[in-house]
Coordinates of N, CA, C and O in Angstrom, one line a residue:
M18 N 9.7 -15.1 14.0 CA 8.5 -14.5 13.9 C 7.9 -15.2 12.5 O 7.8 -16.3 12.4
N19 N 7.2 -14.5 11.4 CA 6.4 -15.1 10.4 C 7.4 -15.6 9.4 O 8.5 -15.2 9.2
N20 N 6.6 -16.8 8.7 CA 7.4 -17.2 7.8 C 7.0 -16.4 6.6 O 6.1 -16.3 6.2
N21 N 8.0 -16.0 5.7 CA 7.5 -15.2 4.4 C 6.8 -16.0 3.3 O 5.9 -15.3 2.6
A22 N 6.8 -17.3 3.6 CA 6.3 -18.1 2.5 C 4.8 -17.9 2.7 O 3.9 -18.4 1.5
D23 N 4.3 -18.1 3.8 CA 2.7 -18.1 4.4 C 2.5 -17.1 5.5 O 1.9 -17.4 6.6
P24 N 2.9 -15.5 4.7 CA 2.5 -14.7 6.0 C 1.0 -14.4 6.4 O 0.2 -14.8 5.5
P25 N 0.8 -14.1 7.6 CA -0.7 -13.6 7.8 C -0.8 -12.4 7.0 O -0.2 -11.7 6.7
T26 N -2.1 -12.5 6.5 CA -3.0 -11.6 5.4 C -4.1 -11.2 6.1 O -4.9 -11.9 6.3
Y27 N -4.3 -9.5 6.0 CA -5.3 -9.2 6.6 C -6.1 -8.0 5.5 O -5.3 -7.6 4.6
Q28 N -7.3 -8.2 5.4 CA -8.1 -7.5 4.5 C -9.1 -6.5 5.2 O -9.7 -6.7 6.0
L29 N -9.1 -5.6 4.4 CA -10.2 -4.6 4.8 C -10.7 -3.8 3.7 O -10.1 -3.5 2.9
T30 N -12.0 -3.8 3.8 CA -12.6 -2.9 3.0 C -13.3 -1.6 3.3 O -13.9 -1.8 4.2
T31 N -13.2 -0.6 2.6 CA -13.8 0.7 3.1 C -14.3 1.3 1.9 O -14.1 1.1 0.7
P32 N -15.2 2.1 2.4 CA -16.0 3.0 1.4 C -14.9 3.9 0.4 O -14.0 4.5 1.1
N33 N -15.4 4.4 -0.7 CA -14.4 5.4 -1.1 C -14.9 6.8 -0.6 O -16.0 7.4 -0.9
S34 N -14.1 7.1 0.3 CA -14.3 8.2 1.1 C -13.0 9.2 1.4 O -11.7 8.6 1.3
P35 N -13.0 10.4 2.0 CA -12.0 11.0 2.4 C -11.4 10.5 3.6 O -10.0 11.0 4.1
L36 N -12.1 9.6 4.3 CA -11.6 9.0 5.8 C -10.8 7.8 5.2 O -10.1 7.4 6.3
S37 N -10.9 7.3 3.8 CA -10.3 5.9 3.9 C -8.9 6.1 3.9 O -8.3 5.0 4.6
P38 N -8.3 7.0 3.4 CA -6.6 7.1 3.5 C -6.4 6.7 5.3 O -5.2 5.9 5.5
K39 N -6.7 7.5 5.9 CA -6.3 7.6 7.6 C -6.9 5.8 8.0 O -6.0 5.9 8.8
I40 N -7.9 5.5 7.7 CA -8.3 4.3 8.1 C -7.4 3.4 7.8 O -7.4 2.6 8.5
C41 N -7.2 3.2 6.4 CA -6.1 2.4 6.0 C -4.5 2.6 6.5 O -3.9 1.3 7.0
R42 N -4.2 3.6 6.8 CA -2.9 3.9 7.1 C -2.9 3.5 8.7 O -1.6 2.8 9.1
D43 N -3.7 3.9 9.4 CA -3.7 3.4 10.7 C -4.0 1.8 11.0 O -3.4 1.2 12.0
T44 N -4.5 1.4 10.2 CA -4.8 -0.1 10.1 C -3.5 -0.8 10.0 O -3.0 -1.8 10.6
V45 N -2.7 -0.4 8.7 CA -1.3 -1.1 8.5 C -0.5 -0.8 9.7 O 0.2 -1.8 10.1
A46 N -0.4 0.4 10.3 CA 0.5 0.7 11.3 C 0.4 -0.2 12.5 O 1.3 -0.7 13.0
M47 N -1.1 -0.3 12.8 CA -1.6 -1.3 14.1 C -1.0 -2.9 13.7 O -0.5 -3.4 14.9
L48 N -1.3 -3.0 12.6 CA -0.8 -4.5 12.1 C 0.6 -4.6 12.1 O 1.0 -5.8 12.9
L49 N 1.4 -3.9 11.8 CA 3.0 -4.0 12.3 C 3.3 -3.8 13.4 O 4.2 -4.8 14.0
A50 N 2.6 -3.1 14.5 CA 3.1 -2.9 15.7 C 2.7 -4.2 16.5 O 3.4 -4.8 17.2
A51 N 1.6 -4.7 16.0 CA 1.2 -6.1 16.9 C 1.9 -7.0 16.6 O 2.0 -8.3 17.3
N52 N 2.6 -7.2 15.3 CA 3.6 -8.4 15.1 C 5.0 -8.0 15.4 O 6.0 -8.4 14.6
G53 N 5.4 -7.0 16.1 CA 6.4 -6.6 16.7 C 7.2 -5.9 16.0 O 8.5 -5.9 15.8
H54 N 7.1 -5.2 14.6 CA 7.8 -4.5 13.9 C 8.3 -3.3 14.5 O 7.5 -2.6 15.6
A55 N 8.9 -2.6 14.0 CA 9.7 -1.3 14.7 C 9.0 -0.2 14.1 O 8.4 -0.2 13.0
P56 N 8.9 0.8 14.9 CA 8.1 2.0 14.3 C 8.4 2.6 13.2 O 7.4 3.2 12.4
H57 N 9.8 2.5 12.8 CA 10.1 3.4 11.7 C 9.9 2.6 10.2 O 9.3 3.6 9.2
L58 N 9.6 1.2 10.3 CA 8.7 0.5 9.3 C 7.2 0.9 9.0 O 6.7 1.2 8.1
A59 N 6.5 1.2 10.5 CA 5.1 1.7 10.2 C 5.2 2.9 9.7 O 4.0 3.5 9.2
D60 N 5.9 3.9 10.2 CA 6.1 5.3 9.6 C 5.9 5.3 8.1 O 5.3 6.0 7.5
T61 N 7.1 4.5 7.9 CA 7.2 4.5 6.2 C 6.1 3.9 5.7 O 5.3 4.3 4.2
A62 N 5.6 2.7 6.0 CA 4.2 2.3 5.5 C 3.0 3.4 5.5 O 2.2 3.0 4.7
R63 N 2.9 4.0 6.7 CA 1.7 4.6 6.9 C 1.6 6.1 5.6 O 0.8 6.2 4.8
T64 N 3.2 6.4 5.4 CA 3.2 7.3 4.2 C 2.9 6.8 3.1 O 1.8 7.5 2.1
L65 N 2.9 5.5 2.6 CA 2.9 4.9 1.4 C 1.3 4.5 1.0 O 0.8 4.6 0.2
V66 N 0.7 3.9 2.3 CA -0.6 3.7 2.4 C -1.4 4.8 1.8 O -2.4 5.0 1.1
S67 N -1.1 5.9 2.7 CA -1.9 7.2 2.6 C -2.0 7.5 1.0 O -2.9 8.0 0.5
E68 N -0.7 7.5 0.5 CA -0.6 8.1 -0.9 C -1.1 7.0 -2.1 O -2.0 7.6 -2.9
V69 N -1.1 5.7 -1.6 CA -1.8 4.8 -2.7 C -3.4 5.0 -2.6 O -4.0 5.0 -3.3
V70 N -3.8 5.1 -1.1 CA -5.3 5.1 -1.1 C -5.9 6.5 -1.2 O -6.9 6.5 -2.0
T71 N -5.0 7.5 -1.2 CA -5.6 8.6 -1.7 C -5.6 8.7 -3.1 O -6.5 9.4 -3.7
N72 N -4.6 8.2 -3.9 CA -4.8 8.1 -5.5 C -6.3 7.5 -5.8 O -7.0 7.6 -6.7
A73 N -6.6 6.1 -5.0 CA -7.9 5.4 -5.6 C -9.2 6.4 -5.1 O -9.9 6.5 -5.8
V74 N -8.9 7.1 -4.0 CA -10.2 7.9 -3.8 C -10.4 9.3 -4.5 O -11.3 9.5 -5.2
R75 N -9.3 9.6 -5.2 CA -9.0 11.1 -5.6 C -9.5 10.8 -7.5 O -9.9 11.4 -8.1
H76 N -8.8 9.5 -7.9 CA -8.9 9.2 -9.2 C -9.5 8.2 -9.8 O -9.7 8.0 -10.9
T77 N -10.5 7.5 -9.1 CA -11.5 6.8 -9.4 C -12.9 6.7 -8.9 O -13.1 7.6 -7.9
G78 N -13.8 6.1 -9.6 CA -15.1 6.2 -9.1 C -15.7 5.1 -8.4 O -16.8 4.8 -8.4
T79 N -14.7 4.1 -8.1 CA -14.8 3.0 -7.3 C -15.8 3.0 -6.1 O -15.3 4.1 -5.2
P80 N -16.8 2.4 -5.9 CA -17.4 2.7 -4.4 C -16.8 2.1 -3.4 O -16.9 2.6 -2.3
T81 N -16.0 1.2 -3.5 CA -15.1 0.6 -2.3 C -13.8 0.4 -2.8 O -13.4 0.3 -3.9
I82 N -12.9 0.3 -1.5 CA -11.4 0.5 -1.8 C -11.2 -0.7 -1.1 O -11.5 -0.9 0.3
R83 N -10.2 -1.8 -1.4 CA -10.0 -2.8 -0.6 C -8.2 -2.8 -0.2 O -7.4 -2.6 -1.1
L84 N -8.0 -3.0 1.0 CA -6.5 -3.1 1.4 C -6.4 -4.6 1.9 O -7.0 -5.1 2.7
E85 N -5.0 -5.0 1.3 CA -4.6 -6.5 1.6 C -3.3 -6.0 2.2 O -2.3 -5.5 1.6
T86 N -2.9 -6.3 3.6 CA -1.7 -6.6 4.2 C -1.3 -7.9 4.5 O -1.9 -8.3 5.3
A87 N -0.1 -8.0 3.9 CA 0.5 -9.4 4.3 C 1.8 -8.9 5.2 O 2.8 -8.1 4.8
V88 N 2.0 -9.6 6.7 CA 2.9 -8.9 7.4 C 4.0 -10.3 7.4 O 3.6 -11.2 7.8
L89 N 5.0 -9.5 6.7 CA 6.3 -10.8 6.6 C 7.0 -10.4 7.8 O 7.3 -9.4 8.6
A90 N 8.0 -11.5 7.8 CA 9.0 -11.7 9.2 C 10.0 -10.6 8.9 O 10.5 -9.8 10.0
D91 N 10.4 -10.0 8.0 CA 11.3 -8.9 7.5 C 10.7 -7.5 7.1 O 11.2 -6.9 6.4
G92 N 9.1 -7.4 7.1 CA 8.7 -6.3 6.4 C 7.0 -6.5 6.3 O 6.5 -7.0 6.8
V93 N 6.6 -5.8 5.3 CA 5.2 -5.8 4.8 C 4.9 -5.5 3.3 O 5.8 -5.1 2.8
R94 N 4.0 -6.1 3.0 CA 3.5 -6.2 1.7 C 2.0 -5.8 1.6 O 1.2 -6.2 2.3
V95 N 1.8 -4.7 1.0 CA 0.5 -3.9 0.9 C 0.1 -3.8 -0.7 O 0.8 -3.6 -1.3
A96 N -1.3 -4.1 -0.6 CA -2.1 -3.8 -1.9 C -3.3 -3.4 -1.8 O -3.9 -3.7 -0.8
V97 N -3.6 -2.4 -3.0 CA -5.0 -1.5 -2.4 C -5.6 -1.5 -3.8 O -4.7 -1.6 -5.0
Y98 N -6.8 -2.1 -3.9 CA -7.7 -2.7 -5.1 C -8.6 -1.4 -5.0 O -9.2 -1.1 -4.3
D99 N -8.7 -1.3 -6.3 CA -10.0 -0.2 -6.7 C -10.6 -0.9 -8.3 O -10.1 -1.4 -8.6
D100 N -11.6 -0.2 -8.6 CA -12.3 -0.5 -9.7 C -11.7 0.7 -11.1 O -12.4 0.4 -12.2
G101 N -11.0 1.1 -10.5 CA -10.4 2.3 -11.7 C -10.0 1.5 -12.8 O -9.4 0.1 -12.7
P102 N -9.5 1.9 -14.1 CA -9.1 1.3 -15.2 C -7.8 0.8 -14.9 O -7.0 1.5 -14.3
A103 N -7.6 -0.7 -15.1 CA -6.1 -1.1 -15.3 C -5.5 -0.7 -16.3 O -5.9 -0.2 -17.1
G104 N -4.0 -0.5 -15.9 CA -3.1 0.0 -16.9 C -1.8 0.7 -16.4 O -1.8 0.4 -15.3
L105 N -0.9 1.0 -16.9 CA 0.4 1.3 -16.5 C 0.2 2.6 -15.7 O 0.0 3.7 -16.4
L106 N 0.8 2.6 -14.7 CA 0.8 3.9 -13.8 C 2.3 4.2 -13.5 O 3.0 3.2 -13.3
L107 N 2.7 5.2 -13.9 CA 3.8 5.6 -13.8 C 4.2 6.9 -12.9 O 3.3 7.9 -13.0
P108 N 5.2 7.2 -12.2 CA 5.3 8.2 -11.2 C 5.6 9.4 -12.7 O 6.5 9.2 -13.5
S109 N 5.4 10.6 -11.9 CA 5.6 11.8 -12.8 C 5.7 12.8 -11.9 O 5.4 13.0 -11.0
E110 N 6.7 13.8 -12.6 CA 7.2 15.2 -12.0 C 6.3 15.9 -11.7 O 5.2 16.4 -12.8
A111 N 5.8 16.4 -10.4 CA 4.7 17.3 -10.2 C 5.3 18.9 -10.3 O 6.7 19.1 -10.2
A112 N 4.6 19.5 -10.6 CA 5.0 21.1 -10.7 C 5.6 21.6 -9.2 O 4.7 21.1 -8.1
E113 N 6.7 22.5 -9.2 CA 7.1 22.7 -7.9 C 5.7 23.3 -6.6 O 5.9 23.0 -5.7
D114 N 4.9 24.0 -7.3 CA 3.9 24.5 -6.4 C 2.6 23.6 -6.5 O 1.7 24.0 -6.0
S115 N 2.7 22.8 -6.8 CA 1.5 21.5 -6.9 C 1.5 21.3 -5.5 O 2.4 20.8 -4.8
E116 N 0.1 21.0 -4.9 CA 0.0 20.1 -3.7 C -0.2 18.8 -4.1 O -0.1 18.3 -2.8
G117 N -0.2 18.4 -4.8 CA -0.3 17.0 -5.2 C 0.6 16.3 -6.3 O 1.4 17.2 -6.8
G118 N 0.4 15.2 -6.6 CA 1.2 14.5 -7.8 C 2.5 13.9 -7.6 O 3.2 13.7 -8.4
R119 N 3.0 13.8 -6.3 CA 4.0 12.8 -6.0 C 3.9 11.6 -5.3 O 4.8 11.1 -4.7
G120 N 2.8 11.3 -4.9 CA 2.4 9.9 -4.3 C 3.1 8.9 -5.0 O 4.0 7.9 -4.4
L121 N 3.1 8.7 -6.4 CA 3.9 7.2 -6.7 C 5.5 7.7 -6.9 O 6.1 6.6 -7.0
L122 N 6.0 8.8 -7.0 CA 7.1 9.2 -6.8 C 7.9 8.7 -5.4 O 8.9 8.1 -5.2
L123 N 6.9 9.0 -4.3 CA 7.2 8.6 -2.7 C 7.2 7.1 -3.0 O 8.1 6.4 -2.1
V124 N 6.3 6.2 -3.3 CA 6.2 5.1 -3.7 C 7.4 4.5 -4.0 O 8.1 3.4 -3.6
Q125 N 7.9 5.0 -5.3 CA 9.0 4.2 -5.9 C 10.3 4.7 -5.1 O 11.3 4.0 -5.0
A126 N 10.2 5.8 -4.4 CA 11.6 6.2 -3.8 C 11.7 5.5 -2.3 O 12.9 4.9 -2.1
L127 N 10.7 5.2 -1.8 CA 10.4 4.4 -0.4 C 10.4 2.8 -0.5 O 10.9 2.0 0.8
A128 N 9.6 2.4 -1.1 CA 9.6 1.0 -1.4 C 10.7 0.3 -1.7 O 11.5 0.7 -2.4
H129 N 10.4 -1.2 -1.0 CA 12.0 -2.0 -1.7 C 11.5 -2.1 -3.3 O 12.5 -2.5 -3.8
T130 N 10.1 -2.5 -3.3 CA 9.8 -3.1 -4.5 C 8.0 -2.4 -4.9 O 7.4 -2.3 -3.7
W131 N 7.6 -2.2 -6.0 CA 6.0 -2.0 -6.1 C 5.7 -2.2 -7.4 O 6.4 -2.5 -8.2
G132 N 4.3 -2.1 -7.7 CA 3.9 -2.5 -9.2 C 2.5 -2.2 -8.9 O 1.8 -1.8 -8.1
V133 N 1.8 -2.3 -10.2 CA 0.5 -2.7 -10.5 C 0.1 -3.6 -11.2 O 0.6 -4.4 -12.1
G134 N -1.1 -4.3 -10.8 CA -1.7 -5.6 -11.2 C -3.1 -5.6 -11.5 O -3.6 -4.2 -11.3
P135 N -3.6 -6.4 -12.3 CA -5.1 -6.4 -12.0 C -5.8 -6.6 -11.3 O -5.5 -6.7 -10.2
A136 N -7.6 -6.4 -11.5 CA -8.3 -6.4 -10.3 C -8.0 -7.8 -9.7 O -7.4 -9.0 -10.1
Y137 N -8.6 -7.9 -8.4 CA -8.5 -9.1 -7.6 C -9.5 -10.5 -7.6 O -9.5 -11.5 -7.5
S138 N -10.6 -10.0 -8.7 CA -11.3 -11.2 -9.1 C -11.5 -11.4 -10.7 O -11.6 -10.2 -11.2
P139 N -11.4 -12.4 -11.2 CA -11.5 -12.7 -12.7 C -12.6 -11.9 -13.3 O -13.9 -12.1 -12.4
G140 N -12.7 -11.5 -14.3 CA -13.9 -10.6 -14.9 C -14.5 -9.6 -14.2 O -15.2 -8.9 -14.8
R141 N -13.6 -8.9 -13.1 CA -14.0 -7.8 -12.7 C -13.1 -6.8 -13.3 O -11.7 -6.7 -13.5
N142 N -13.2 -5.6 -13.5 CA -12.5 -4.5 -13.9 C -11.6 -3.9 -12.8 O -12.4 -4.0 -11.5
G143 N -10.7 -3.2 -13.3 CA -10.0 -2.6 -11.8 C -8.5 -3.1 -12.0 O -7.9 -3.7 -12.7
K144 N -7.8 -2.5 -10.9 CA -6.5 -2.5 -10.4 C -6.2 -2.9 -9.1 O -6.8 -2.6 -8.4
H145 N -4.8 -3.4 -8.9 CA -4.4 -2.9 -7.5 C -3.0 -2.5 -7.6 O -2.0 -2.8 -8.5
V146 N -2.7 -1.4 -6.9 CA -1.3 -0.9 -6.7 C -0.5 -1.7 -5.5 O -1.3 -1.7 -4.2
W147 N 0.5 -2.2 -5.5 CA 1.5 -3.0 -4.4 C 2.6 -2.4 -4.1 O 3.1 -1.8 -5.2
F148 N 3.0 -2.6 -2.9 CA 4.4 -2.2 -2.5 C 4.6 -3.1 -1.7 O 4.1 -3.7 -0.7
E149 N 6.0 -3.2 -1.4 CA 6.6 -4.1 -0.3 C 7.9 -3.3 0.4 O 8.6 -2.6 -0.3
L150 N 7.9 -3.4 1.7 CA 9.0 -2.8 2.6 C 9.6 -3.8 3.3 O 8.9 -4.9 3.8
Q151 N 11.0 -3.6 3.4 CA 11.6 -4.2 4.2 C 12.2 -3.7 5.4 O 12.5 -2.4 5.2
N152 N 12.1 -4.3 6.4 CA 12.6 -3.6 7.6 C 14.2 -3.9 7.8 O 14.7 -5.0 7.7
P153 N 15.1 -2.8 7.7 CA 16.3 -2.6 7.6 C 17.1 -3.4 8.5 O 18.4 -4.1 8.5
S154 N 16.5 -3.6 9.8 CA 17.2 -4.0 10.8 C 17.0 -5.6 11.2 O 17.7 -6.2 12.1
V155 N 16.3 -6.2 10.0 CA 16.2 -7.6 10.1 C 17.2 -8.1 9.1 O 17.2 -7.7 7.9
P156 N 18.2 -9.0 9.6 CA 19.1 -9.6 8.7 C 18.4 -10.4 7.4 O 17.5 -10.9 7.6
Q157 N 18.9 -9.9 6.1 CA 18.6 -10.4 5.1 C 18.9 -11.9 4.7 O 20.2 -12.2 4.9
E158 N 18.2 -13.1 4.2 CA 18.7 -14.3 3.8 C 19.4 -14.3 2.8 O 19.2 -13.7 1.9
G159 N 20.3 -14.9 2.4 CA 21.0 -15.1 1.0 C 22.4 -15.5 1.2 O 23.2 -15.5 1.2

């Protein structure tokens, strides 16, 4: 399948809209299916993409959101870019009766690894939140 050193990478730019989480999660699921990954990997990726894109929609005034998806031989790496302030994002506990506030906790719990980095263009304000998922049915090298 794909070599992780030079994986195929796909980019999608969407307006900052309530439809963006659905468009982005469906795109990632379709890319994983087209590249032969198991449905359970796509299900987890859909959940995490939805959470990260929803955070960008709700908590930034960015006009556009950029999704970057690298399909790996053993999983996927996803980054969501926005123009929101760069800085440390930490998962926090939400109140029991709260309808939101658990997105980064889900990312932390389900992703193999994740983090926050600077904007995608030098001199541009913003950040990207990324995560990587590994397909547990693919043997790991090492």
